[in-house]
Amino acid sequence: MEKVVVVGIDISKDDIHTCVKEYVANEGAKLKDIYKRLEESECVNLL
């Protein structure tokens, strides 16, 4: 699991929340894409 470090003094909690939400959404989309590819390939037999 990657660690996300936000550095800054003038960042509001809302900005951090939005940033984290976008990051999680992007990572989730990548995972779904990887899983979909695995389902379509024969690799699924290994899981």
PDB file of N, CA and C in Angstrom:
ATOM      1  N   MET A   1       0.850  -1.190   0.000  1.00  0.00           N
ATOM      2  CA  MET A   1       0.000   0.000   0.000  1.00  0.00           C
ATOM      3  C   MET A   1       0.887   1.241   0.000  1.00  0.00           C
ATOM      4  N   GLU A   2       0.612   2.131  -0.926  1.00  0.00           N
ATOM      5  CA  GLU A   2       1.399   3.349  -1.001  1.00  0.00           C
ATOM      6  C   GLU A   2       0.958   4.331   0.071  1.00  0.00           C
ATOM      7  N   LYS A   3       1.914   5.098   0.541  1.00  0.00           N
ATOM      8  CA  LYS A   3       1.586   6.172   1.483  1.00  0.00           C
ATOM      9  C   LYS A   3       1.497   7.474   0.707  1.00  0.00           C
ATOM     10  N   VAL A   4       0.449   8.218   0.967  1.00  0.00           N
ATOM     11  CA  VAL A   4       0.291   9.519   0.323  1.00  0.00           C
ATOM     12  C   VAL A   4       0.572  10.586   1.360  1.00  0.00           C
ATOM     13  N   VAL A   5       1.549  11.427   1.088  1.00  0.00           N
ATOM     14  CA  VAL A   5       1.920  12.473   2.026  1.00  0.00           C
ATOM     15  C   VAL A   5       1.533  13.824   1.440  1.00  0.00           C
ATOM     16  N   VAL A   6       0.724  14.550   2.169  1.00  0.00           N
ATOM     17  CA  VAL A   6       0.329  15.888   1.737  1.00  0.00           C
ATOM     18  C   VAL A   6       1.109  16.893   2.567  1.00  0.00           C
ATOM     19  N   VAL A   7       1.887  17.723   1.893  1.00  0.00           N
ATOM     20  CA  VAL A   7       2.705  18.709   2.589  1.00  0.00           C
ATOM     21  C   VAL A   7       2.183  20.098   2.259  1.00  0.00           C
ATOM     22  N   GLY A   8       1.896  20.859   3.280  1.00  0.00           N
ATOM     23  CA  GLY A   8       1.406  22.214   3.057  1.00  0.00           C
ATOM     24  C   GLY A   8       0.729  22.728   4.297  1.00  0.00           C
ATOM     25  N   ILE A   9       0.794  24.028   4.490  1.00  0.00           N
ATOM     26  CA  ILE A   9       0.209  24.641   5.677  1.00  0.00           C
ATOM     27  C   ILE A   9      -1.166  25.213   5.366  1.00  0.00           C
ATOM     28  N   ASP A  10      -1.331  25.733   4.142  1.00  0.00           N
ATOM     29  CA  ASP A  10      -2.568  26.423   3.796  1.00  0.00           C
ATOM     30  C   ASP A  10      -3.598  25.508   3.135  1.00  0.00           C
ATOM     31  N   ILE A  11      -3.487  24.216   3.378  1.00  0.00           N
ATOM     32  CA  ILE A  11      -4.437  23.279   2.777  1.00  0.00           C
ATOM     33  C   ILE A  11      -5.581  23.040   3.764  1.00  0.00           C
ATOM     34  N   SER A  12      -6.790  23.243   3.284  1.00  0.00           N
ATOM     35  CA  SER A  12      -7.949  23.014   4.154  1.00  0.00           C
ATOM     36  C   SER A  12      -8.281  21.529   4.182  1.00  0.00           C
ATOM     37  N   LYS A  13      -9.064  21.123   5.178  1.00  0.00           N
ATOM     38  CA  LYS A  13      -9.474  19.727   5.278  1.00  0.00           C
ATOM     39  C   LYS A  13     -10.290  19.305   4.065  1.00  0.00           C
ATOM     40  N   ASP A  14     -11.100  20.217   3.534  1.00  0.00           N
ATOM     41  CA  ASP A  14     -11.900  19.898   2.350  1.00  0.00           C
ATOM     42  C   ASP A  14     -11.011  19.587   1.150  1.00  0.00           C
ATOM     43  N   ASP A  15      -9.937  20.369   0.999  1.00  0.00           N
ATOM     44  CA  ASP A  15      -9.012  20.131  -0.112  1.00  0.00           C
ATOM     45  C   ASP A  15      -8.358  18.760   0.023  1.00  0.00           C
ATOM     46  N   ILE A  16      -7.941  18.432   1.225  1.00  0.00           N
ATOM     47  CA  ILE A  16      -7.309  17.134   1.465  1.00  0.00           C
ATOM     48  C   ILE A  16      -8.317  16.020   1.199  1.00  0.00           C
ATOM     49  N   HIS A  17      -9.531  16.203   1.682  1.00  0.00           N
ATOM     50  CA  HIS A  17     -10.572  15.194   1.502  1.00  0.00           C
ATOM     51  C   HIS A  17     -10.827  14.952   0.015  1.00  0.00           C
ATOM     52  N   THR A  18     -10.926  16.034  -0.754  1.00  0.00           N
ATOM     53  CA  THR A  18     -11.156  15.920  -2.197  1.00  0.00           C
ATOM     54  C   THR A  18      -9.987  15.218  -2.871  1.00  0.00           C
ATOM     55  N   CYS A  19      -8.786  15.596  -2.483  1.00  0.00           N
ATOM     56  CA  CYS A  19      -7.586  14.991  -3.055  1.00  0.00           C
ATOM     57  C   CYS A  19      -7.560  13.491  -2.776  1.00  0.00           C
ATOM     58  N   VAL A  20      -7.842  13.117  -1.544  1.00  0.00           N
ATOM     59  CA  VAL A  20      -7.831  11.704  -1.157  1.00  0.00           C
ATOM     60  C   VAL A  20      -8.926  10.948  -1.899  1.00  0.00           C
ATOM     61  N   LYS A  21     -10.116  11.566  -1.992  1.00  0.00           N
ATOM     62  CA  LYS A  21     -11.215  10.914  -2.704  1.00  0.00           C
ATOM     63  C   LYS A  21     -10.849  10.652  -4.160  1.00  0.00           C
ATOM     64  N   GLU A  22     -10.238  11.636  -4.806  1.00  0.00           N
ATOM     65  CA  GLU A  22      -9.842  11.472  -6.205  1.00  0.00           C
ATOM     66  C   GLU A  22      -8.781  10.390  -6.327  1.00  0.00           C
ATOM     67  N   TYR A  23      -7.817  10.376  -5.406  1.00  0.00           N
ATOM     68  CA  TYR A  23      -6.752   9.376  -5.440  1.00  0.00           C
ATOM     69  C   TYR A  23      -7.339   7.978  -5.285  1.00  0.00           C
ATOM     70  N   VAL A  24      -8.233   7.825  -4.316  1.00  0.00           N
ATOM     71  CA  VAL A  24      -8.847   6.519  -4.069  1.00  0.00           C
ATOM     72  C   VAL A  24      -9.679   6.094  -5.274  1.00  0.00           C
ATOM     73  N   ALA A  25     -10.409   7.039  -5.866  1.00  0.00           N
ATOM     74  CA  ALA A  25     -11.226   6.727  -7.040  1.00  0.00           C
ATOM     75  C   ALA A  25     -10.341   6.265  -8.195  1.00  0.00           C
ATOM     76  N   ASN A  26      -9.225   6.949  -8.403  1.00  0.00           N
ATOM     77  CA  ASN A  26      -8.313   6.573  -9.486  1.00  0.00           C
ATOM     78  C   ASN A  26      -7.723   5.194  -9.244  1.00  0.00           C
ATOM     79  N   GLU A  27      -7.287   4.938  -8.017  1.00  0.00           N
ATOM     80  CA  GLU A  27      -6.715   3.633  -7.693  1.00  0.00           C
ATOM     81  C   GLU A  27      -7.770   2.541  -7.828  1.00  0.00           C
ATOM     82  N   GLY A  28      -8.991   2.844  -7.384  1.00  0.00           N
ATOM     83  CA  GLY A  28     -10.084   1.877  -7.503  1.00  0.00           C
ATOM     84  C   GLY A  28     -10.371   1.540  -8.953  1.00  0.00           C
ATOM     85  N   ALA A  29     -10.345   2.543  -9.808  1.00  0.00           N
ATOM     86  CA  ALA A  29     -10.589   2.323 -11.235  1.00  0.00           C
ATOM     87  C   ALA A  29      -9.490   1.445 -11.828  1.00  0.00           C
ATOM     88  N   LYS A  30      -8.246   1.684 -11.407  1.00  0.00           N
ATOM     89  CA  LYS A  30      -7.141   0.856 -11.896  1.00  0.00           C
ATOM     90  C   LYS A  30      -7.335  -0.593 -11.464  1.00  0.00           C
ATOM     91  N   LEU A  31      -7.711  -0.794 -10.197  1.00  0.00           N
ATOM     92  CA  LEU A  31      -7.909  -2.149  -9.691  1.00  0.00           C
ATOM     93  C   LEU A  31      -9.035  -2.854 -10.431  1.00  0.00           C
ATOM     94  N   LYS A  32     -10.130  -2.134 -10.694  1.00  0.00           N
ATOM     95  CA  LYS A  32     -11.247  -2.725 -11.438  1.00  0.00           C
ATOM     96  C   LYS A  32     -10.803  -3.128 -12.831  1.00  0.00           C
ATOM     97  N   ASP A  33      -9.992  -2.279 -13.458  1.00  0.00           N
ATOM     98  CA  ASP A  33      -9.502  -2.564 -14.802  1.00  0.00           C
ATOM     99  C   ASP A  33      -8.618  -3.806 -14.795  1.00  0.00           C
ATOM    100  N   ILE A  34      -7.729  -3.897 -13.811  1.00  0.00           N
ATOM    101  CA  ILE A  34      -6.844  -5.061 -13.690  1.00  0.00           C
ATOM    102  C   ILE A  34      -7.677  -6.318 -13.465  1.00  0.00           C
ATOM    103  N   TYR A  35      -8.665  -6.224 -12.583  1.00  0.00           N
ATOM    104  CA  TYR A  35      -9.507  -7.382 -12.282  1.00  0.00           C
ATOM    105  C   TYR A  35     -10.274  -7.820 -13.524  1.00  0.00           C
ATOM    106  N   LYS A  36     -10.777  -6.837 -14.281  1.00  0.00           N
ATOM    107  CA  LYS A  36     -11.524  -7.140 -15.505  1.00  0.00           C
ATOM    108  C   LYS A  36     -10.625  -7.864 -16.500  1.00  0.00           C
ATOM    109  N   ARG A  37      -9.390  -7.385 -16.627  1.00  0.00           N
ATOM    110  CA  ARG A  37      -8.444  -8.042 -17.542  1.00  0.00           C
ATOM    111  C   ARG A  37      -8.151  -9.458 -17.085  1.00  0.00           C
ATOM    112  N   LEU A  38      -8.016  -9.647 -15.778  1.00  0.00           N
ATOM    113  CA  LEU A  38      -7.772 -10.987 -15.256  1.00  0.00           C
ATOM    114  C   LEU A  38      -8.944 -11.914 -15.561  1.00  0.00           C
ATOM    115  N   GLU A  39     -10.168 -11.396 -15.410  1.00  0.00           N
ATOM    116  CA  GLU A  39     -11.348 -12.204 -15.698  1.00  0.00           C
ATOM    117  C   GLU A  39     -11.369 -12.629 -17.163  1.00  0.00           C
ATOM    118  N   GLU A  40     -10.938 -11.728 -18.047  1.00  0.00           N
ATOM    119  CA  GLU A  40     -10.973 -12.008 -19.481  1.00  0.00           C
ATOM    120  C   GLU A  40      -9.838 -12.931 -19.908  1.00  0.00           C
ATOM    121  N   SER A  41      -8.797 -13.007 -19.108  1.00  0.00           N
ATOM    122  CA  SER A  41      -7.665 -13.856 -19.459  1.00  0.00           C
ATOM    123  C   SER A  41      -7.775 -15.193 -18.736  1.00  0.00           C
ATOM    124  N   GLU A  42      -6.843 -16.068 -19.024  1.00  0.00           N
ATOM    125  CA  GLU A  42      -6.842 -17.375 -18.371  1.00  0.00           C
ATOM    126  C   GLU A  42      -6.190 -17.314 -16.998  1.00  0.00           C
ATOM    127  N   CYS A  43      -5.681 -16.134 -16.627  1.00  0.00           N
ATOM    128  CA  CYS A  43      -5.031 -15.970 -15.328  1.00  0.00           C
ATOM    129  C   CYS A  43      -6.008 -16.207 -14.184  1.00  0.00           C
ATOM    130  N   VAL A  44      -7.295 -16.065 -14.473  1.00  0.00           N
ATOM    131  CA  VAL A  44      -8.291 -16.186 -13.415  1.00  0.00           C
ATOM    132  C   VAL A  44      -8.243 -17.578 -12.785  1.00  0.00           C
ATOM    133  N   ASN A  45      -7.767 -18.556 -13.531  1.00  0.00           N
ATOM    134  CA  ASN A  45      -7.665 -19.911 -12.992  1.00  0.00           C
ATOM    135  C   ASN A  45      -6.627 -20.001 -11.882  1.00  0.00           C
ATOM    136  N   LEU A  46      -5.699 -19.058 -11.877  1.00  0.00           N
ATOM    137  CA  LEU A  46      -4.645 -19.067 -10.865  1.00  0.00           C
ATOM    138  C   LEU A  46      -5.099 -18.445  -9.552  1.00  0.00           C
ATOM    139  N   LEU A  47      -6.182 -17.670  -9.592  1.00  0.00           N
ATOM    140  CA  LEU A  47      -6.619 -16.959  -8.389  1.00  0.00           C
ATOM    141  C   LEU A  47      -7.403 -17.867  -7.466  1.00  0.00           C
TER     142      LEU A  47
END
